[in-house]
GROMACS .gro file of C-alpha atoms in nm:
model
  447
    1UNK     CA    1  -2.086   2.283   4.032
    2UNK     CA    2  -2.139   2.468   3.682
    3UNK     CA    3  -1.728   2.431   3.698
    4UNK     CA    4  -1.730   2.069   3.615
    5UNK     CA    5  -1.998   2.019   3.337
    6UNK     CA    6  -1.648   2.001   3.105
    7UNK     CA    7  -1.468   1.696   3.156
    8UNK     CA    8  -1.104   1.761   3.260
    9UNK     CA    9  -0.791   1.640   3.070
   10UNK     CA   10  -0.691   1.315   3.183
   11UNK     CA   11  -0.444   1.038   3.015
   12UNK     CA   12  -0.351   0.670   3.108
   13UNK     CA   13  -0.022   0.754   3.247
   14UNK     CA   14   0.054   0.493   3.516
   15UNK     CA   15   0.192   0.595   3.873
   16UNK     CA   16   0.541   0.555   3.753
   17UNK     CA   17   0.551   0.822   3.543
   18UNK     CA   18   0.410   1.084   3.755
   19UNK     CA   19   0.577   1.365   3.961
   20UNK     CA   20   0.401   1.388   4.324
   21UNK     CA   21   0.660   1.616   4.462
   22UNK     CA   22   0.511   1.968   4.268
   23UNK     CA   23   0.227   2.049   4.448
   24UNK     CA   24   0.239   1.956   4.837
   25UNK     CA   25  -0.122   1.946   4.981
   26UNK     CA   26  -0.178   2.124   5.342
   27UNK     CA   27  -0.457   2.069   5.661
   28UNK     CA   28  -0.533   1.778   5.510
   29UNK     CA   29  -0.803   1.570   5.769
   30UNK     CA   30  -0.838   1.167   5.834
   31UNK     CA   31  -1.194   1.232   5.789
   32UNK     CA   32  -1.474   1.494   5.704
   33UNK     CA   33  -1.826   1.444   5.818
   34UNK     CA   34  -2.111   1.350   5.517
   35UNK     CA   35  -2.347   1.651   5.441
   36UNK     CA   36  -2.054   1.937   5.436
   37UNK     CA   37  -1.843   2.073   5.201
   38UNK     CA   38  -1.472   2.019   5.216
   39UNK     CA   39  -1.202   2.290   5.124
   40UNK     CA   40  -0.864   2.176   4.986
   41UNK     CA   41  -0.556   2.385   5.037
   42UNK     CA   42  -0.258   2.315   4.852
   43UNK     CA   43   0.051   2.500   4.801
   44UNK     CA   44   0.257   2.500   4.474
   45UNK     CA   45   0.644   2.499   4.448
   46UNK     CA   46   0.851   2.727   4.274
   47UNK     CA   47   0.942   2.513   3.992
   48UNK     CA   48   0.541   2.497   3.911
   49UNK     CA   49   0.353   2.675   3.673
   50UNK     CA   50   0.022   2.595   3.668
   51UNK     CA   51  -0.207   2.657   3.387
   52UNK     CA   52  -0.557   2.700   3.262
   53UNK     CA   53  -0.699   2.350   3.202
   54UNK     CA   54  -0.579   2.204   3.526
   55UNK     CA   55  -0.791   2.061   3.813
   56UNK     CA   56  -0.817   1.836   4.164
   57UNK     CA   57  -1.012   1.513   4.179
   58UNK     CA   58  -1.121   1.302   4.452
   59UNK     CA   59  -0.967   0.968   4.400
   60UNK     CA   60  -1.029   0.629   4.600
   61UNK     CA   61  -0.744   0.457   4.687
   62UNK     CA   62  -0.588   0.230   4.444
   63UNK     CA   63  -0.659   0.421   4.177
   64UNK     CA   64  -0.442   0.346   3.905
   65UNK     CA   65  -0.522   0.656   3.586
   66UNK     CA   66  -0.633   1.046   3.648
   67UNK     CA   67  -0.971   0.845   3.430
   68UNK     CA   68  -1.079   0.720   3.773
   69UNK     CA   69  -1.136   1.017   3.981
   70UNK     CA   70  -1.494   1.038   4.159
   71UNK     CA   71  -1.565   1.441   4.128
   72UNK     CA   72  -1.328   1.711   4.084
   73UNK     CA   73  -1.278   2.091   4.106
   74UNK     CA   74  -1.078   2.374   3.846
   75UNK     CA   75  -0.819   2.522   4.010
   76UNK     CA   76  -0.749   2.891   3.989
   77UNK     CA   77  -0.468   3.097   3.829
   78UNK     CA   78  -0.278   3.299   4.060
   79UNK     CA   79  -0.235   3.617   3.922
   80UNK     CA   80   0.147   3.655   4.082
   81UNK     CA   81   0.379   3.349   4.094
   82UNK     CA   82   0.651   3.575   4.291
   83UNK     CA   83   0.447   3.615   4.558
   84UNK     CA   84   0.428   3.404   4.862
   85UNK     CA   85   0.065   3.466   4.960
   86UNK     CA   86  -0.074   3.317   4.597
   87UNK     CA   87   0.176   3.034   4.620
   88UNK     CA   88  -0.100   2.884   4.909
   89UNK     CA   89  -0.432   2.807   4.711
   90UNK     CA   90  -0.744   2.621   4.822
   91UNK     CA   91  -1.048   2.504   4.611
   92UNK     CA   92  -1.384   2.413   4.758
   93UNK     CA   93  -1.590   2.057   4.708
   94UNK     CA   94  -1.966   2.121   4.758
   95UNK     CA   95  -2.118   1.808   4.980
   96UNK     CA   96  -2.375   1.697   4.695
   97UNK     CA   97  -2.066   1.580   4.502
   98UNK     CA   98  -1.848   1.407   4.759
   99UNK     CA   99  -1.864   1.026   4.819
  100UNK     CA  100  -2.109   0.871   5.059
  101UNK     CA  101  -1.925   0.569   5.152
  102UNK     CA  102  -1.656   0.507   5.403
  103UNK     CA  103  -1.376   0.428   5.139
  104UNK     CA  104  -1.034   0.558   5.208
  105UNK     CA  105  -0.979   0.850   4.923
  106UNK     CA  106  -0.714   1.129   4.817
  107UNK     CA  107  -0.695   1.474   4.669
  108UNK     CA  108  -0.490   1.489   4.334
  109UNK     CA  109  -0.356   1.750   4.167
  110UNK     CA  110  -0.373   1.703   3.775
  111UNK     CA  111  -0.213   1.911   3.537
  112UNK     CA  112  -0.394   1.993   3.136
  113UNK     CA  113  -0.132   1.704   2.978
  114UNK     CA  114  -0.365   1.446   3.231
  115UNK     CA  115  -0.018   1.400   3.444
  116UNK     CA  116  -0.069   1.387   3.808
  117UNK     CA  117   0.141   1.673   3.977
  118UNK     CA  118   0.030   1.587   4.370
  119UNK     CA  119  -0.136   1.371   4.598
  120UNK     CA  120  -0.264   1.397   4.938
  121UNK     CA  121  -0.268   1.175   5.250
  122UNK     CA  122  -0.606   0.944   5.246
  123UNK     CA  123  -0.916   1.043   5.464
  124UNK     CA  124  -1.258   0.892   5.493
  125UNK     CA  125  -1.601   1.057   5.484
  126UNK     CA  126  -1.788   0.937   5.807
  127UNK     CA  127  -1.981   1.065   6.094
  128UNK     CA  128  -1.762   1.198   6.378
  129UNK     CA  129  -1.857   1.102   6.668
  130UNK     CA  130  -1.924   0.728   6.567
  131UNK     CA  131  -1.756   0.622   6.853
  132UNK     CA  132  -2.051   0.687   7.082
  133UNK     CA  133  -2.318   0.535   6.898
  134UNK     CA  134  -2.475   0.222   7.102
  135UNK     CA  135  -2.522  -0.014   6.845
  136UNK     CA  136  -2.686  -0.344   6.977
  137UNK     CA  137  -2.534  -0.655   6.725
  138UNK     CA  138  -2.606  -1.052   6.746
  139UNK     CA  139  -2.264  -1.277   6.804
  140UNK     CA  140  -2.254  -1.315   6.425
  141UNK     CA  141  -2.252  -0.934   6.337
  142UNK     CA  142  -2.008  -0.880   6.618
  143UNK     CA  143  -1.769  -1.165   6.448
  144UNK     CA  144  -1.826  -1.020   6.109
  145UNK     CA  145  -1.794  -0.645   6.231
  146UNK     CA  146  -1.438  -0.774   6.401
  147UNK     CA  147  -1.314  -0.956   6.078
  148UNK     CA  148  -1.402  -0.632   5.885
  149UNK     CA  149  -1.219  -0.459   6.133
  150UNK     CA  150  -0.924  -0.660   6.064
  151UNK     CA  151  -0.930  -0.606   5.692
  152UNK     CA  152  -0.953  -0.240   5.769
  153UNK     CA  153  -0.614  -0.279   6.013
  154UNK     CA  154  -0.465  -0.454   5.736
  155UNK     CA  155  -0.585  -0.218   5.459
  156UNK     CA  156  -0.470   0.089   5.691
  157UNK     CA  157  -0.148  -0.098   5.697
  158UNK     CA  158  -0.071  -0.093   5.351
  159UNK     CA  159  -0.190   0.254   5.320
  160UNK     CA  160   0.083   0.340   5.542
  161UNK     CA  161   0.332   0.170   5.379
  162UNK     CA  162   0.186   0.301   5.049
  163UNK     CA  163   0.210   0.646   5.231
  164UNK     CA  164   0.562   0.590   5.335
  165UNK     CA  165   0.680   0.441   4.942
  166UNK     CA  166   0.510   0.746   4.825
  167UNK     CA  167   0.653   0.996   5.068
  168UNK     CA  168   1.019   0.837   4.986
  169UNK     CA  169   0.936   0.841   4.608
  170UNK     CA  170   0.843   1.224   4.642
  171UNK     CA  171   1.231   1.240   4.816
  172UNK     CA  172   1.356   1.117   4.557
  173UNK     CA  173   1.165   1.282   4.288
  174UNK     CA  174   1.258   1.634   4.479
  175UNK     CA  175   1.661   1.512   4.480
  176UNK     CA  176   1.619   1.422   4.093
  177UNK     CA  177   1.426   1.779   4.016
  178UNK     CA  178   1.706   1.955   4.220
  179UNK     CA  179   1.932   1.775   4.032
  180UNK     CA  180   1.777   1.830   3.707
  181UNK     CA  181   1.776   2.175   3.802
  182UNK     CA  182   2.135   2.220   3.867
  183UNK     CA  183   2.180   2.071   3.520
  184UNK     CA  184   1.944   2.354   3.364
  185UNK     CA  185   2.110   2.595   3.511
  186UNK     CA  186   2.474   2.465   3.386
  187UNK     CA  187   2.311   2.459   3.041
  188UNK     CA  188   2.140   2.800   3.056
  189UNK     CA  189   2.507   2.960   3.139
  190UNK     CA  190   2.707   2.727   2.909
  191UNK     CA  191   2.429   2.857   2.616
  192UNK     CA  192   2.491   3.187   2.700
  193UNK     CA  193   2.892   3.187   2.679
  194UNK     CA  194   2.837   3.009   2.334
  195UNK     CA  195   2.561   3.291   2.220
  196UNK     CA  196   2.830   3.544   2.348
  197UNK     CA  197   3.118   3.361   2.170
  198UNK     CA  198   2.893   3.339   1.841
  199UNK     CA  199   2.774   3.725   1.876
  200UNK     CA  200   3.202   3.806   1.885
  201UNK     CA  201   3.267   3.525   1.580
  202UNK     CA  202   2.970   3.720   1.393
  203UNK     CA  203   3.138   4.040   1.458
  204UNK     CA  204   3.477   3.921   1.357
  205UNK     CA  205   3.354   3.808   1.009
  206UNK     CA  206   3.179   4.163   0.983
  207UNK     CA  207   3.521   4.340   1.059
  208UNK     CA  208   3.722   4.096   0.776
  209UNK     CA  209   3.396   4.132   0.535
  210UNK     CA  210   3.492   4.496   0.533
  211UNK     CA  211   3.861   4.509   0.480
  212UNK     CA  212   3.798   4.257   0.184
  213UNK     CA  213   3.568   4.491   0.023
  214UNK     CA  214   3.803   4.781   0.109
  215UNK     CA  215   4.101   4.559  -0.015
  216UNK     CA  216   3.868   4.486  -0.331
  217UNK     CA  217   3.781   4.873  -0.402
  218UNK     CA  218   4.153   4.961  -0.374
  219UNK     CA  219   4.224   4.690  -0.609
  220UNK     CA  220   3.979   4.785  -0.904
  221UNK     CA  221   4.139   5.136  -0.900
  222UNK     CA  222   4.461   5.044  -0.926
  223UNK     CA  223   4.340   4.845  -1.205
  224UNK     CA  224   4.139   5.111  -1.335
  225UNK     CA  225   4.478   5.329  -1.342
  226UNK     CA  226   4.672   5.019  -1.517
  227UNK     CA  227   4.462   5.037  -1.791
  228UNK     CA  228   4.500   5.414  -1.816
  229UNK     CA  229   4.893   5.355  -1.828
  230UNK     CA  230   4.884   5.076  -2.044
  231UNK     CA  231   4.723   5.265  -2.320
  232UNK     CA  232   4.883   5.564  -2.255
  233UNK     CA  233   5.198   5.354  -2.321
  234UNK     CA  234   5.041   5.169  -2.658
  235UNK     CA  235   4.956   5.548  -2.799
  236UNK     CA  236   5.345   5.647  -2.710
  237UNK     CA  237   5.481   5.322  -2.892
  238UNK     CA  238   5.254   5.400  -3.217
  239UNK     CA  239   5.384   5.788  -3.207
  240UNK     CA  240   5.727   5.655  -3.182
  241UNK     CA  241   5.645   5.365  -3.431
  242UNK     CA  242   5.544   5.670  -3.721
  243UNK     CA  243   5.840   5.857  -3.603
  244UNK     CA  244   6.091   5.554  -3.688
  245UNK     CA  245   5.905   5.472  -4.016
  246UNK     CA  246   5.973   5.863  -4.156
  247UNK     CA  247   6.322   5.783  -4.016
  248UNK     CA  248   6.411   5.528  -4.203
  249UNK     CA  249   6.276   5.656  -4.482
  250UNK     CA  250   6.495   5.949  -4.487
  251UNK     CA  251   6.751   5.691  -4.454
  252UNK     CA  252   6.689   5.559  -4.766
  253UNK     CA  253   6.701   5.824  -4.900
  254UNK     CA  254   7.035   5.987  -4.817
  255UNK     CA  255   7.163   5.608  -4.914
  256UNK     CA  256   7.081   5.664  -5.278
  257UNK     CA  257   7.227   5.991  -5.237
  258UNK     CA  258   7.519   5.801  -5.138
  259UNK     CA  259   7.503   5.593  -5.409
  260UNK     CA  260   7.483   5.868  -5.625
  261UNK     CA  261   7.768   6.018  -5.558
  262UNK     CA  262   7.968   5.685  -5.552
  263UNK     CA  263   7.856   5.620  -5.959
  264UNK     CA  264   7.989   6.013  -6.006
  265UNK     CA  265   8.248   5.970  -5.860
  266UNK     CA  266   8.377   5.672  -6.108
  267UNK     CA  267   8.258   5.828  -6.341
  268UNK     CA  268   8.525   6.125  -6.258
  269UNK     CA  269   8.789   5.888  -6.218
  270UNK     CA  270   8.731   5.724  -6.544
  271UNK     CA  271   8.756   6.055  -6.703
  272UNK     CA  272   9.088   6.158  -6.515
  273UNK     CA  273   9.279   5.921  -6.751
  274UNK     CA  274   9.147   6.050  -7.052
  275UNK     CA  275   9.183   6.436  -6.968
  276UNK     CA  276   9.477   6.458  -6.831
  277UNK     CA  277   9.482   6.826  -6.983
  278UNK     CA  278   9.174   6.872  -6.703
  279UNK     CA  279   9.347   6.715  -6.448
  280UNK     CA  280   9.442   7.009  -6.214
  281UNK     CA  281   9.075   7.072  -6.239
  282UNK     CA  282   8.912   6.679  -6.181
  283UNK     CA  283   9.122   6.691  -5.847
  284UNK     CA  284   8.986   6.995  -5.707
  285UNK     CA  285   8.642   6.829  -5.805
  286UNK     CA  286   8.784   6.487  -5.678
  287UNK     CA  287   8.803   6.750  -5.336
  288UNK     CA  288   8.496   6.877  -5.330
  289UNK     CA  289   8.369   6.538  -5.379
  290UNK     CA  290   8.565   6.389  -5.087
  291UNK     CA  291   8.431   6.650  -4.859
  292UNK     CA  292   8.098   6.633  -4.958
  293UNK     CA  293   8.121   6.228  -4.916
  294UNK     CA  294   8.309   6.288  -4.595
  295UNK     CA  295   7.976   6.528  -4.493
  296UNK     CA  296   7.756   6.267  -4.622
  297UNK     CA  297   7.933   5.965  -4.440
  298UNK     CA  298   7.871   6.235  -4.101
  299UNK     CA  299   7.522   6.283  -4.167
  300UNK     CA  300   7.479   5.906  -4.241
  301UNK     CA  301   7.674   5.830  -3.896
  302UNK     CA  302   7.445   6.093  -3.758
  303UNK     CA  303   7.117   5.906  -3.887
  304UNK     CA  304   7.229   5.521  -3.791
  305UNK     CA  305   7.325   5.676  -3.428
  306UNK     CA  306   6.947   5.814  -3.417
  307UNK     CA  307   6.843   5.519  -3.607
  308UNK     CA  308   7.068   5.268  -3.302
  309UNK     CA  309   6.932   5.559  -3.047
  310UNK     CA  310   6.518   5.475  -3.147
  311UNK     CA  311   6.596   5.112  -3.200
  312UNK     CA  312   6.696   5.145  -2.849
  313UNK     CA  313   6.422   5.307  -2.722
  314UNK     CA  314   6.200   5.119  -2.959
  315UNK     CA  315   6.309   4.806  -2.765
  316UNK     CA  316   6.306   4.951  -2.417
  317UNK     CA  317   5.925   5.036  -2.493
  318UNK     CA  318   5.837   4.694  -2.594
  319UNK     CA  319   5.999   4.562  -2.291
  320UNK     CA  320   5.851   4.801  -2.035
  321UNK     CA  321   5.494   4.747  -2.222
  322UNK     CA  322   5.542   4.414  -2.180
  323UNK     CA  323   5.637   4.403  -1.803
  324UNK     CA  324   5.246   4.633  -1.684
  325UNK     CA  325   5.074   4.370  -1.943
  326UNK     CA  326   5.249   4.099  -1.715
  327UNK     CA  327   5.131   4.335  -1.380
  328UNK     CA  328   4.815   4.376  -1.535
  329UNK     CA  329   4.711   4.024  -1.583
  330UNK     CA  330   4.894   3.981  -1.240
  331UNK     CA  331   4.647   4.194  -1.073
  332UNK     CA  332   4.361   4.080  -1.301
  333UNK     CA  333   4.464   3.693  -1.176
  334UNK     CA  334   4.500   3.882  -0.795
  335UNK     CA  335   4.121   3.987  -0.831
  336UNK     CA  336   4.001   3.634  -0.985
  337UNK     CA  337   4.145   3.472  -0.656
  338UNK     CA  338   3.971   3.758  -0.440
  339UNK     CA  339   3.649   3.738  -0.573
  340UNK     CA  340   3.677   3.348  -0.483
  341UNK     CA  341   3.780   3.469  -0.179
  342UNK     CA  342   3.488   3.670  -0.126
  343UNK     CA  343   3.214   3.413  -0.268
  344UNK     CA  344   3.359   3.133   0.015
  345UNK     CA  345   3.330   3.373   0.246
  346UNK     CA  346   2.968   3.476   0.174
  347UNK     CA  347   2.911   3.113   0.163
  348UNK     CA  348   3.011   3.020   0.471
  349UNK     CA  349   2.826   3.287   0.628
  350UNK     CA  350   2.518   3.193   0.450
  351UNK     CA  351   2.482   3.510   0.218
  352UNK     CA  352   2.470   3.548  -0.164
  353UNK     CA  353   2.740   3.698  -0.317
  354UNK     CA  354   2.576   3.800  -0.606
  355UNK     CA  355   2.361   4.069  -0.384
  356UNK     CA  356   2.689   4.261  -0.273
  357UNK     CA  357   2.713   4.619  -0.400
  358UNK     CA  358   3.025   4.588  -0.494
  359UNK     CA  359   3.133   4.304  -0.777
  360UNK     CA  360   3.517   4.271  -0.836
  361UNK     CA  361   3.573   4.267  -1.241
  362UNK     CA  362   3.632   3.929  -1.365
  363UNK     CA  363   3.928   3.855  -1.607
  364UNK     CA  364   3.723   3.847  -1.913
  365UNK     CA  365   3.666   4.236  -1.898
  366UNK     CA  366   4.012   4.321  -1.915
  367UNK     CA  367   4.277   4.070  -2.064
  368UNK     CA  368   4.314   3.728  -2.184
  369UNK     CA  369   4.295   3.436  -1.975
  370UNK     CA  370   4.506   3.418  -1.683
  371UNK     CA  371   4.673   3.113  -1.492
  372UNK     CA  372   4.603   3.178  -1.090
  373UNK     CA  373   4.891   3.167  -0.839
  374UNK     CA  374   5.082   3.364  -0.571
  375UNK     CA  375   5.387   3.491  -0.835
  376UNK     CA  376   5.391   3.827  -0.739
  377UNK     CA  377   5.308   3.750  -0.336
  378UNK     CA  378   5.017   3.705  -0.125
  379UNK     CA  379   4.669   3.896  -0.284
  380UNK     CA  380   4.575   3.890   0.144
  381UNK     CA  381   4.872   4.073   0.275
  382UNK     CA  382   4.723   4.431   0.141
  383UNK     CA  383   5.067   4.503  -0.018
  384UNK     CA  384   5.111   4.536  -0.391
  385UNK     CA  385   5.509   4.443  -0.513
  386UNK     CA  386   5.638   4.673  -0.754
  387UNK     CA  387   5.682   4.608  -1.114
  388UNK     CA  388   5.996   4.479  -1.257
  389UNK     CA  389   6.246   4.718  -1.342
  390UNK     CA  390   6.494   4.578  -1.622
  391UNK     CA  391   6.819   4.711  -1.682
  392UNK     CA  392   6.920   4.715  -2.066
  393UNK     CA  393   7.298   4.713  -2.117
  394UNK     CA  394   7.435   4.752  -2.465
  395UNK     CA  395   7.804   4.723  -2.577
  396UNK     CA  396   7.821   4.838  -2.885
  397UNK     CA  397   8.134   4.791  -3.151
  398UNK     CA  398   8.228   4.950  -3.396
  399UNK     CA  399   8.513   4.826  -3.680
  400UNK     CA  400   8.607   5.079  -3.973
  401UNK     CA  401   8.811   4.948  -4.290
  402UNK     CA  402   8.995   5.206  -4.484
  403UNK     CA  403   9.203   5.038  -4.845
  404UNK     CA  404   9.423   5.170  -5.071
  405UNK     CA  405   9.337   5.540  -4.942
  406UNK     CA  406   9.006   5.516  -5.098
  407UNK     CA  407   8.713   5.708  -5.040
  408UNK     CA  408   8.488   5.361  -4.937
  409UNK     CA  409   8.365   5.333  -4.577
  410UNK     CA  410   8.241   5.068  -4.463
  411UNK     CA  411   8.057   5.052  -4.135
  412UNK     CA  412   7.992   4.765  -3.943
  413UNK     CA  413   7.801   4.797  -3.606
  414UNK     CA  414   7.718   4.467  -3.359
  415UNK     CA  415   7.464   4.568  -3.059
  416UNK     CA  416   7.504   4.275  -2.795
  417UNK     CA  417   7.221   4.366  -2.575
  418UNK     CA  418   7.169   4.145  -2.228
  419UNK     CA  419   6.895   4.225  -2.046
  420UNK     CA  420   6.874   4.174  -1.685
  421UNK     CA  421   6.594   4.163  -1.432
  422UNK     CA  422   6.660   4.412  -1.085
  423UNK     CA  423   6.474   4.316  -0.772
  424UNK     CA  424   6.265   4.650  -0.649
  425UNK     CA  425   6.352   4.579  -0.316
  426UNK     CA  426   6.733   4.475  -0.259
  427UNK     CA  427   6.837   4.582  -0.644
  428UNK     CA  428   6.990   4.248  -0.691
  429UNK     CA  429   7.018   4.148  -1.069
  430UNK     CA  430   6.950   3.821  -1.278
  431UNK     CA  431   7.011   3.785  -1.620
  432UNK     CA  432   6.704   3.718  -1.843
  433UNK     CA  433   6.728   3.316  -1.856
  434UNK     CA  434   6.730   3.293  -1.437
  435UNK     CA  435   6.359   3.455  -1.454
  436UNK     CA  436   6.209   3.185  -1.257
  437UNK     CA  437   6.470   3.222  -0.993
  438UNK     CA  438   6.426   3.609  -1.005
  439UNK     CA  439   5.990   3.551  -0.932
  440UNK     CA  440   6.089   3.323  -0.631
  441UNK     CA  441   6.326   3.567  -0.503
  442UNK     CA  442   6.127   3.890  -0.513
  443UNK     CA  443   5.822   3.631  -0.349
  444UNK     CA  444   6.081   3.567  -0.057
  445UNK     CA  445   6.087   3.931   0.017
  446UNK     CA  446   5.698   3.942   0.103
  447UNK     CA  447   5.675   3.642   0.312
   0.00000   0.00000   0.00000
């Protein structure tokens, strides 16, 4: 008995709470004869698993916690579960250790937690043949052996009934564990469908993770080539900027050239009335000095058409720089929402944003501060609108005054420019004041 110098596990759990229906006990005797030992066999059930710490007492009847048991036995660990033949196990009680009274008692199977996992039918430890043993009693004994007798009926009785209670409690146990087992197996399936519909959810945010990052990369180069435009555009507008100033100064020039000319020209005039002797001469100067105003008033024409003609492109410059700063601070506000974007997704899928290998340029590296919104369309839909494209119409008039058959020109020009905004898709115009109605209807084309 070197097994059972440990004490085994036991607890107070009460009869109530203990499952009887696990292990089923087998060959089980109404009595073994004093001075042998007695071999238990038991057989567990497939929803078992027994383990290292757990053992089988010898209860007495009535027993109420796995603390009362009179002498017990380890069990021992099959080494296959699957198999049928380690399913039946016995242990072995050596006859030094097993009651010597004539009590009724049980096997019990007890598990390490102290729960009790089976029970047996009851048996007694007596002689057996005790039936043929002459035993010569006074009236008294006889009386007293008889009332005994009846308290053993009566006890026997109640074991039965105990037997049957138990037997229809281990029923029900074995329709509740069935029961319970059905449920486990609903769970176990329902747990996989949601692992297998999280596993496809997982991979779904993957796939959208990387078209945002694509979507993001295309982005920053088109941004990147924006930026190349814009000050490709800036260094054209200072070239033509230079150009105009040596323009107009050559302008002012040929005006006090003009000028000039006008002052010699009274002067010659002045001098006709008192030479009259000269006069054949002063007109054929007078001549020369119309045609050389006439040339003058060409080249002038010549220099306020170039001057009208840079003023023109001057102005369509400005305008066309001013429509890509408007794209770029679209697609700067475009990225600002994307990156927002990006961070609620990594959020939500419990990552740091920050640790991405990719970081889309915020609006403070590349233009002033922007308002967000959808203007332009939706930054999600992977398409890009085009930039405006204005139409510049100019009327111009012109209104020459000629007096007295003089030599003065004078030349008065009016430019009424309107400017109007075309759609890039469906080329429909809006003048310059209907701008907000222009945004909403090139937004109508992306939807």
């Amino acid at each position: 008995m070197e097994d059972t110098i440990e004490d085994p596990p036991t607890s107070a759990v009460l009869l109530d709470h203990c499952h009887f229906s696990q292990i089923i006990f087998n060959n089980v005797e109404k009595f073994y004869v004093p001075g042998g030992d007695v071999t238990c066999h038991y057989t567990l059930t497939q929803h078992f698993m027994p383990r290292r710490k757990d053992w089988i007492g010898i209860f007495r009847v009535g027993w109420k916690t796995t603390r009362e048991y009179y002498t017990f036995m380890w069990v021992n660990l099959p080494t296959d579960l699957q198999s049928e033949s380690t399913k039946q196990q016995e242990v072995q009680f050596k006859a030094y250790y097993l009651p010597k009274d004539d009590e009724y008692y049980q096997f019990c199977y007890v598990d390490q937690d102290g729960v009790v996992r089976g029970a047996s039918i009851p048996f007694q430890f007596r002689p057996e043949n005790e039936e043929d043993i002459l035993v010569v009693t006074t009236q008294g004994e006889v009386e007293e052996i008889e009332q005994h007798n009846s308290e053993l009926c009566k006890e026997n009785q109640e074991l039965k009934e105990s037997c049957v209670s138990l037997q229809k409690q281990n029923s029900d146990l074995q329709t509740e564990l069935q029961k319970k087992q059905e449920e486990l197996e609903t769970l176990k399936s329902i747990n996989k469908k949601l692992e297998q519909k999280m596993k496809e959810q997982e991979d779904s945010w993957e796939a959208e993770l990387l078209q945002l990052r694509v979507q993001n990369q295309k982005i920053s180069l088109e941004n990147e080539q924006m930026e190349v435009r814009v000050d490709q555009l800036q260094a054209q507008l200072s070239t033509q900027e230079e150009e105009m100033e040596k323009l107009v100064q050559e302008n002012q020039d040929k005006t006090q050239q003009l000028e000039h000319l006008k002052k010699e020209n009274d002067q010659l005039f002045l001098s006709l009335t008192e030479q009259r002797e000269y006069q054949r001469t002063l007109e054929q100067t007078v001549e020369e000095l119309k045609q050389k105003e006439a040339t003058a008033a060409e080249k002038q024409q010549e220099l306020m058409d170039k001057n009208l003609d840079l003023s023109k492109r001057l102005s369509e410059n400005k305008v066309i720089c001013d429509v890509v700063q408007r794209e770029k601070e679209r697609i700067e506000r475009e990225n600002d929402l994307l990156k927002r974007e990006n961070g609620r997704l990594m959020s939500y899928m419990g990552l740091d944003f920050d640790s991405l290998p990719y970081q889309v340029p915020t609006a403070d590296q590349g233009g002033t501060g922007q308002n967000p919104g959808l203007v332009y369309g939706n930054p999600y839909s992977g398409k890009t609108v085009l930039p405006l494209e204005l139409s510049i119409k100019k009327r111009p008039t012109c209104t020459p005054d000629f007096a007295d058959d003089m030599c003065d020109h004078t030349l008065e020009e009016q430019h009424i420019q309107t400017v109007y905004l075309n759609c890039p898709i469906c080329d429909k115009s809006f003048s310059a004041k209907e701008k907000q109605i222009f945004e909403d209807h090139v937004f109508c084309h992306t939807l």
